[in-house]
Short mmCIF file of C-alpha atoms in Angstrom, two decimals:
data_model
loop_
_atom_site.label_atom_id
_atom_site.label_comp_id
_atom_site.label_asym_id
_atom_site.label_seq_id
_atom_site.Cartn_x
_atom_site.Cartn_y
_atom_site.Cartn_z
CA MET Y 1 -1.61 -12.25 26.69
CA PRO Y 2 -0.35 -15.36 28.54
CA THR Y 3 3.28 -15.59 29.61
CA ILE Y 4 5.34 -17.65 27.17
CA LEU Y 5 7.93 -19.88 28.91
CA LEU Y 6 10.87 -21.47 27.11
CA PRO Y 7 12.98 -24.36 28.35
CA ALA Y 8 16.37 -23.86 30.00
CA SER Y 9 18.12 -24.98 26.83
CA ALA Y 10 16.90 -21.78 25.12
CA ALA Y 11 18.83 -19.54 27.55
CA ALA Y 12 22.05 -17.78 26.53
CA PHE Y 13 25.20 -19.95 26.58
CA ALA Y 14 23.11 -23.01 27.51
CA PRO Y 15 24.23 -26.34 26.03
CA ARG Y 16 22.04 -28.23 23.66
CA SER Y 17 19.54 -30.69 25.09
CA PRO Y 18 16.52 -32.61 23.74
CA PRO Y 19 13.69 -30.25 22.75
CA ASN Y 20 10.62 -29.69 24.85
CA VAL Y 21 7.66 -31.07 22.86
CA VAL Y 22 4.01 -30.48 23.82
CA LEU Y 23 1.33 -32.07 21.61
CA ASN Y 24 -2.42 -31.69 21.67
CA THR Y 25 -4.83 -34.49 22.49
CA LYS Y 26 -5.48 -34.85 18.80
CA VAL Y 27 -2.57 -34.77 16.37
CA ASP Y 28 -2.92 -32.74 13.20
CA PRO Y 29 -2.91 -34.75 9.95
CA TRP Y 30 -0.06 -32.70 8.45
CA LEU Y 31 2.27 -33.69 11.33
CA THR Y 32 1.46 -37.38 10.87
CA ALA Y 33 2.19 -37.13 7.13
CA THR Y 34 5.49 -35.32 7.79
CA LEU Y 35 6.72 -37.93 10.28
CA LYS Y 36 5.82 -40.80 7.93
CA ARG Y 37 7.69 -39.07 5.08
CA ILE Y 38 11.00 -38.60 6.92
CA ASN Y 39 11.20 -42.00 8.64
CA ARG Y 40 13.10 -44.66 6.71
CA ILE Y 41 11.85 -47.33 9.01
CA LYS Y 42 8.10 -47.43 9.15
CA ARG Y 43 6.94 -46.76 12.68
CA PRO Y 44 3.38 -46.96 13.97
CA LEU Y 45 1.82 -43.50 14.45
CA ASN Y 46 -1.60 -44.35 15.82
CA SER Y 47 -1.60 -42.40 19.09
CA VAL Y 48 -0.34 -39.15 20.62
CA PRO Y 49 2.49 -40.82 22.61
CA GLN Y 50 3.80 -42.44 19.44
CA HIS Y 51 3.88 -39.06 17.68
CA PHE Y 52 5.56 -37.50 20.70
CA ARG Y 53 8.29 -40.16 20.84
CA CYS Y 54 8.96 -40.05 17.12
CA LEU Y 55 9.16 -36.26 16.94
CA THR Y 56 11.36 -35.94 20.03
CA GLU Y 57 13.84 -38.55 18.82
CA THR Y 58 14.02 -37.01 15.37
CA LEU Y 59 14.69 -33.46 16.61
CA SER Y 60 17.23 -34.65 19.20
CA LYS Y 61 19.65 -36.15 16.69
CA PRO Y 62 23.01 -34.40 16.28
CA SER Y 63 22.25 -34.03 12.59
CA ALA Y 64 18.96 -32.22 13.27
CA ILE Y 65 20.34 -28.83 12.23
CA TRP Y 66 18.05 -26.46 10.40
CA THR Y 67 19.20 -23.85 7.88
CA LEU Y 68 17.10 -20.82 8.70
CA SER Y 69 18.64 -18.40 6.20
CA SER Y 70 21.82 -17.44 4.34
CA ILE Y 71 23.40 -13.98 4.50
CA MET Y 72 26.11 -12.61 2.21
CA LEU Y 73 28.56 -10.41 4.12
CA PRO Y 74 31.88 -8.76 3.20
CA LYS Y 75 35.09 -10.60 4.13
CA ALA Y 76 37.08 -7.52 5.07
CA PRO Y 77 36.51 -3.87 5.95
CA ASP Y 78 35.53 -1.52 3.18
CA SER Y 79 39.00 -0.02 2.95
CA GLU Y 80 40.57 -3.46 2.26
CA LEU Y 81 38.12 -4.74 -0.33
CA ARG Y 82 39.45 -5.59 -3.77
CA LYS Y 83 38.47 -3.22 -6.57
CA ASP Y 84 37.88 -4.73 -9.98
CA SER Y 85 36.01 -3.74 -13.11
CA ASN Y 86 34.33 -7.14 -13.19
CA PRO Y 87 31.61 -7.27 -10.50
CA LEU Y 88 31.73 -11.07 -10.46
CA ILE Y 89 35.37 -11.04 -9.40
CA GLU Y 90 34.60 -8.50 -6.69
CA ALA Y 91 31.82 -10.70 -5.34
CA LEU Y 92 34.04 -13.81 -5.28
CA PHE Y 93 36.97 -12.17 -3.52
CA ASN Y 94 35.17 -9.70 -1.28
CA TYR Y 95 32.06 -11.48 0.01
CA GLN Y 96 31.29 -14.62 1.96
CA LEU Y 97 28.07 -16.54 2.54
CA ILE Y 98 27.19 -17.27 6.16
CA HIS Y 99 24.51 -19.88 6.76
CA ILE Y 100 22.29 -19.20 9.74
CA GLU Y 101 21.90 -22.63 11.32
CA ALA Y 102 19.85 -23.53 14.39
CA TYR Y 103 18.25 -26.43 16.22
CA VAL Y 104 14.79 -26.87 17.71
CA VAL Y 105 14.49 -26.22 21.45
CA HIS Y 106 10.71 -25.97 21.89
CA VAL Y 107 7.56 -27.26 20.18
CA ASP Y 108 4.17 -26.18 21.53
CA MET Y 109 1.00 -27.26 19.74
CA VAL Y 110 -1.40 -26.58 22.61
CA SER Y 111 -1.33 -22.94 23.72
CA GLN Y 112 0.92 -21.03 21.29
CA ASN Y 113 1.13 -23.46 18.35
CA GLU Y 114 4.75 -22.47 17.69
CA VAL Y 115 8.25 -23.83 17.33
CA ALA Y 116 11.42 -22.15 18.65
CA PHE Y 117 14.94 -22.33 17.16
CA LYS Y 118 18.26 -21.46 18.79
CA LEU Y 119 21.45 -20.63 16.87
CA THR Y 120 24.24 -23.19 16.78
CA PRO Y 121 27.61 -22.31 18.39
CA GLU Y 122 29.28 -22.33 14.96
CA THR Y 123 26.82 -19.76 13.61
CA ILE Y 124 27.24 -17.57 16.68
CA GLU Y 125 31.02 -17.72 16.32
CA SER Y 126 30.87 -16.72 12.65
CA LEU Y 127 28.61 -13.75 13.39
CA VAL Y 128 30.76 -12.57 16.31
CA GLU Y 129 33.92 -12.81 14.21
CA TYR Y 130 32.37 -10.78 11.40
CA HIS Y 131 31.10 -8.17 13.87
CA LYS Y 132 34.55 -7.75 15.43
CA ASP Y 133 36.79 -7.84 12.36
CA VAL Y 134 34.62 -6.16 9.73
CA TYR Y 135 31.55 -4.43 11.06
CA SER Y 136 33.27 -2.73 14.02
CA VAL Y 137 36.07 -1.41 11.80
CA ASP Y 138 33.66 0.05 9.27
CA THR Y 139 31.39 1.62 11.84
CA SER Y 140 34.38 3.09 13.67
CA ALA Y 141 35.73 4.63 10.48
CA SER Y 142 32.37 6.20 9.66
CA THR Y 143 32.08 8.08 12.98
CA TRP Y 144 34.11 10.96 14.36
CA ASN Y 145 36.57 10.48 17.22
CA TRP Y 146 35.82 11.28 20.85
CA SER Y 147 37.50 10.42 24.12
CA GLU Y 148 35.44 7.31 24.96
CA LYS Y 149 35.09 5.92 21.46
CA GLU Y 150 37.15 2.75 22.06
CA VAL Y 151 35.24 2.02 25.25
CA GLN Y 152 31.93 2.34 23.45
CA LEU Y 153 33.20 0.12 20.62
CA LYS Y 154 34.15 -2.67 23.03
CA LYS Y 155 30.81 -2.39 24.76
CA LEU Y 156 29.09 -2.64 21.38
CA GLN Y 157 30.96 -5.88 20.65
CA GLN Y 158 30.10 -7.35 24.05
CA ASP Y 159 26.43 -6.48 23.60
CA PHE Y 160 26.42 -8.25 20.24
CA VAL Y 161 27.87 -11.42 21.77
CA GLN Y 162 25.10 -11.42 24.37
CA ALA Y 163 22.40 -10.74 21.77
CA ALA Y 164 23.63 -13.51 19.44
CA ASN Y 165 23.60 -16.07 22.25
CA LYS Y 166 20.13 -14.98 23.41
CA PHE Y 167 18.66 -15.01 19.91
CA VAL Y 168 15.69 -17.38 19.58
CA TYR Y 169 13.58 -17.45 16.44
CA ARG Y 170 9.94 -18.36 17.03
CA THR Y 171 7.46 -19.08 14.31
CA ASN Y 172 4.32 -21.09 13.61
CA ALA Y 173 4.44 -24.82 14.21
CA MET Y 174 3.57 -25.37 10.55
CA ALA Y 175 7.28 -24.71 9.89
CA LEU Y 176 7.90 -28.34 10.84
CA GLU Y 177 6.58 -29.24 7.40
CA GLY Y 178 10.10 -28.48 6.15
CA LEU Y 179 11.47 -31.33 8.25
CA GLU Y 180 13.76 -33.70 6.38
CA GLU Y 181 15.54 -36.95 7.09
CA ASP Y 182 17.77 -37.16 10.19
CA GLY Y 183 15.89 -34.18 11.67
CA ALA Y 184 17.36 -31.46 9.46
CA GLY Y 185 15.17 -28.98 7.64
CA GLU Y 186 14.69 -25.58 6.06
CA LEU Y 187 12.15 -22.84 6.58
CA LEU Y 188 9.41 -22.53 3.98
CA CYS Y 189 6.89 -19.86 2.94
CA GLY Y 190 9.34 -16.93 3.05
CA ARG Y 191 10.23 -17.34 6.72
CA SER Y 192 13.94 -17.17 5.89
CA GLU Y 193 13.56 -13.46 5.10
CA GLU Y 194 12.17 -12.91 8.59
CA VAL Y 195 15.25 -14.60 10.07
CA LYS Y 196 17.58 -12.51 7.90
CA SER Y 197 15.93 -9.26 9.02
CA ALA Y 198 16.08 -10.36 12.66
CA ILE Y 199 19.79 -11.25 12.43
CA MET Y 200 20.71 -7.97 10.74
CA GLY Y 201 18.79 -6.15 13.43
CA LEU Y 202 21.38 -7.34 15.94
CA PHE Y 203 24.07 -5.16 14.30
CA LEU Y 204 23.55 -1.90 16.13
CA PRO Y 205 25.28 1.33 15.03
CA LEU Y 206 27.97 3.06 17.05
CA LEU Y 207 26.27 6.19 18.32
CA PRO Y 208 28.53 9.09 19.30
CA PRO Y 209 27.58 11.09 22.36
CA PRO Y 210 25.27 14.02 21.78
CA PRO Y 211 26.92 17.45 21.65
CA ARG Y 212 27.13 19.19 24.94
CA ILE Y 213 24.78 22.09 25.41
CA ILE Y 214 26.58 25.00 27.03
CA ASP Y 215 24.31 27.03 29.22
CA ILE Y 216 24.78 30.74 28.67
CA VAL Y 217 24.76 32.48 32.04
CA ARG Y 218 23.14 35.83 31.63
CA PRO Y 219 23.72 38.46 34.33
CA ALA Y 220 20.69 39.42 36.31
CA PRO Y 221 19.39 42.91 35.49
CA LEU Y 222 20.25 45.52 38.08
CA LEU Y 223 17.08 47.03 39.48
CA PRO Y 224 17.12 50.23 41.54
CA SER Y 225 16.23 49.82 45.16
CA SER Y 226 12.68 50.79 46.01
CA THR Y 227 12.74 53.90 48.19
CA GLY Y 228 9.19 55.06 47.71
CA ALA Y 229 5.92 53.37 46.97
CA ASP Y 230 5.80 49.88 45.49
CA ASN Y 231 4.58 51.05 42.12
CA TRP Y 232 6.81 54.09 41.81
CA TRP Y 233 7.47 53.34 38.12
CA GLN Y 234 3.82 53.72 37.22
CA SER Y 235 3.15 57.40 36.69
CA PRO Y 236 -0.48 58.44 36.89
CA LEU Y 237 -1.92 59.40 33.54
CA PRO Y 238 -3.59 62.80 33.40
CA SER Y 239 -7.31 62.66 33.04
CA SER Y 240 -8.47 63.85 29.65
CA GLN Y 241 -12.08 64.24 30.73
CA SER Y 242 -13.27 67.72 31.55
CA ALA Y 243 -15.28 68.55 34.62
CA PRO Y 244 -19.05 68.14 34.26
CA VAL Y 245 -21.01 71.28 33.50
CA ASP Y 246 -24.56 71.81 34.66
CA SER Y 247 -27.11 72.17 31.96
CA TRP Y 248 -28.50 75.39 33.42
CA LYS Y 249 -25.07 77.05 33.06
CA MET Y 250 -24.95 76.45 29.33
CA VAL Y 251 -24.94 79.72 27.41
CA PRO Y 252 -27.07 79.60 24.25
CA SER Y 253 -25.17 80.25 21.07
CA SER Y 254 -27.98 82.31 19.54
CA PRO Y 255 -27.98 86.01 20.41
CA SER Y 256 -31.70 85.86 20.96
CA THR Y 257 -32.66 84.68 24.46
CA THR Y 258 -36.28 84.23 23.52
CA SER Y 259 -35.80 81.07 21.42
CA SER Y 260 -37.52 77.90 22.52
CA GLY Y 261 -35.13 75.71 24.57
CA ASP Y 262 -37.03 72.48 24.00
CA SER Y 263 -37.09 72.66 20.22
CA THR Y 264 -33.46 73.76 19.98
CA SER Y 265 -32.17 71.05 22.30
CA GLY Y 266 -34.20 68.43 20.42
CA MET Y 267 -32.72 69.51 17.15
CA TRP Y 268 -29.15 69.23 18.42
CA ALA Y 269 -29.84 65.82 19.93
CA THR Y 270 -31.03 64.30 16.67
CA MET Y 271 -28.51 65.86 14.30
CA THR Y 272 -25.37 63.83 13.54
CA LEU Y 273 -21.88 65.02 12.81
CA SER Y 274 -22.18 64.14 9.15
CA GLU Y 275 -25.09 66.60 8.68
CA LEU Y 276 -22.95 69.54 9.77
CA GLN Y 277 -21.23 71.49 7.02
CA LEU Y 278 -17.60 71.96 7.98
CA PRO Y 279 -15.16 74.18 6.11
CA SER Y 280 -12.44 72.47 4.14
CA PRO Y 281 -9.33 71.74 6.21
CA ALA Y 282 -6.29 73.88 5.88
CA PRO Y 283 -3.50 72.50 3.68
CA SER Y 284 -0.89 70.49 5.58
CA TYR Y 285 2.45 72.09 6.19
CA SER Y 286 5.44 70.58 4.41
CA GLN Y 287 9.03 71.68 4.84
CA PRO Y 288 10.66 72.87 1.61
CA TYR Y 289 13.52 70.82 0.22
CA THR Y 290 16.96 72.20 0.76
CA THR Y 291 20.45 70.98 -0.06
CA ALA Y 292 21.99 72.65 2.95
CA GLY Y 293 23.65 70.47 5.56
CA TYR Y 294 21.83 69.39 8.63
CA SER Y 295 22.39 71.41 11.73
CA ALA Y 296 21.66 70.78 15.36
CA PRO Y 297 19.29 73.77 15.80
CA GLN Y 298 17.19 72.35 13.00
CA TYR Y 299 16.27 69.37 15.17
CA TYR Y 300 16.53 70.86 18.66
CA SER Y 301 14.72 74.15 18.05
CA ALA Y 302 11.23 74.82 19.35
CA PRO Y 303 8.44 73.16 17.39
CA MET Y 304 6.76 75.26 14.76
CA SER Y 305 3.22 76.41 15.23
CA MET Y 306 0.65 74.37 13.39
CA ALA Y 307 -2.51 75.53 11.69
CA PRO Y 308 -5.42 75.99 14.10
CA ILE Y 309 -8.09 73.36 14.21
CA PRO Y 310 -11.31 74.59 12.62
CA GLN Y 311 -14.17 75.09 15.04
CA LEU Y 312 -17.71 73.87 14.58
CA PRO Y 313 -20.18 76.47 13.37
CA LEU Y 314 -22.64 77.96 15.82
CA PRO Y 315 -26.36 77.36 15.52
CA SER Y 316 -26.81 80.95 14.39
CA MET Y 317 -24.58 80.24 11.42
CA LEU Y 318 -26.56 77.11 10.52
CA THR Y 319 -29.82 79.06 10.34
CA GLN Y 320 -28.40 81.24 7.58
CA GLN Y 321 -27.38 78.23 5.47
CA CYS Y 322 -30.63 76.34 5.78
CA SER Y 323 -33.48 77.09 3.45
CA THR Y 324 -36.33 79.24 4.75
CA SER Y 325 -38.83 76.70 3.54
CA ALA Y 326 -37.26 73.80 5.45
CA GLY Y 327 -38.85 72.81 8.72
CA TYR Y 328 -37.95 70.54 11.52
CA GLY Y 329 -40.81 68.75 13.22
CA GLY Y 330 -43.39 71.16 11.79
CA PHE Y 331 -41.55 74.21 13.10
CA GLY Y 332 -40.37 76.71 10.46
CA TRP Y 333 -37.17 78.60 10.99
CA ASP Y 334 -38.58 81.63 9.20
CA ARG Y 335 -41.35 82.04 11.80
CA TYR Y 336 -39.31 81.51 14.93
CA GLN Y 337 -39.81 85.17 16.03
CA GLU Y 338 -43.57 84.73 16.18
CA TYR Y 339 -43.19 81.99 18.71
CA ALA Y 340 -40.39 83.63 20.64
CA MET Y 341 -42.10 87.10 21.18
CA PRO Y 342 -44.59 86.07 23.86
CA TYR Y 343 -41.86 84.56 25.95
CA ALA Y 344 -39.65 87.57 25.51
CA THR Y 345 -42.35 90.01 26.79
CA THR Y 346 -42.95 87.99 29.90
CA MET Y 347 -39.34 88.15 31.05
#
């Protein structure tokens, strides 16, 4: 976006001077019609220099004051306003109408196609007076007191004076269609609402300082000095795994030593825990209810013995429960002695 430069007359506290007018090589028809309408004496407008001279002279007149907007503001602080049952009487005695007046300082119809307005000293004085006598009192009464409140309030008033003197309203150059005789004019097409919002945006609130956050200093935890290894607090966990046992040291559960080792080991490898028939668990132990008072030995005595954990049945017990007609892999349990006898005689 190109840098937009304004003339020196648009700076804060700068005196009024003739506006800076920049026209295009071809003048728009609406500007020619506007200049012909406002001039009492018919002037030739056949070239760009003639339009430039006519527009500059018209906007440089002392009477070329534009009314940008009108704002209704209270005359006194809220605590001093008159109370009446008739709202019309309250409006007449409690409110005033401030006209936002300005003059043209810049017209650019080449690059930005805009016109710039600067507030008149009378308008700036009215706004500063309202800010000091009414707005500052109300905003001070609506905030709590702190040590630097008056300093902040004075700074707020000084900032408003600077902002009001720096205020420049810029809008499309088509706003010059509201030009009237002697250079005065009014904004059309709802632009006055934009000016009103911009002016009210200059009234900043009085912000109190944020509450102080008190840091809670927590004492550092006292750690014992390390006298042993670095990880002395980590106690080694006992290993729950039992030592490995060689397969040749396994004692068969069956009293007969002539049973086939391959068939028996295959059967145990394929059977799951759900196929085993376990006895029903013993009923859980529950302490009987008593109304006697609690005593220390009741809680600090040795723990009571629990019911023993049921053991898994041996293979010899499973053979009695299985049917004699059932077979596993074509091998019948009722004929196991016929296969085991030859091996038993060779030992």
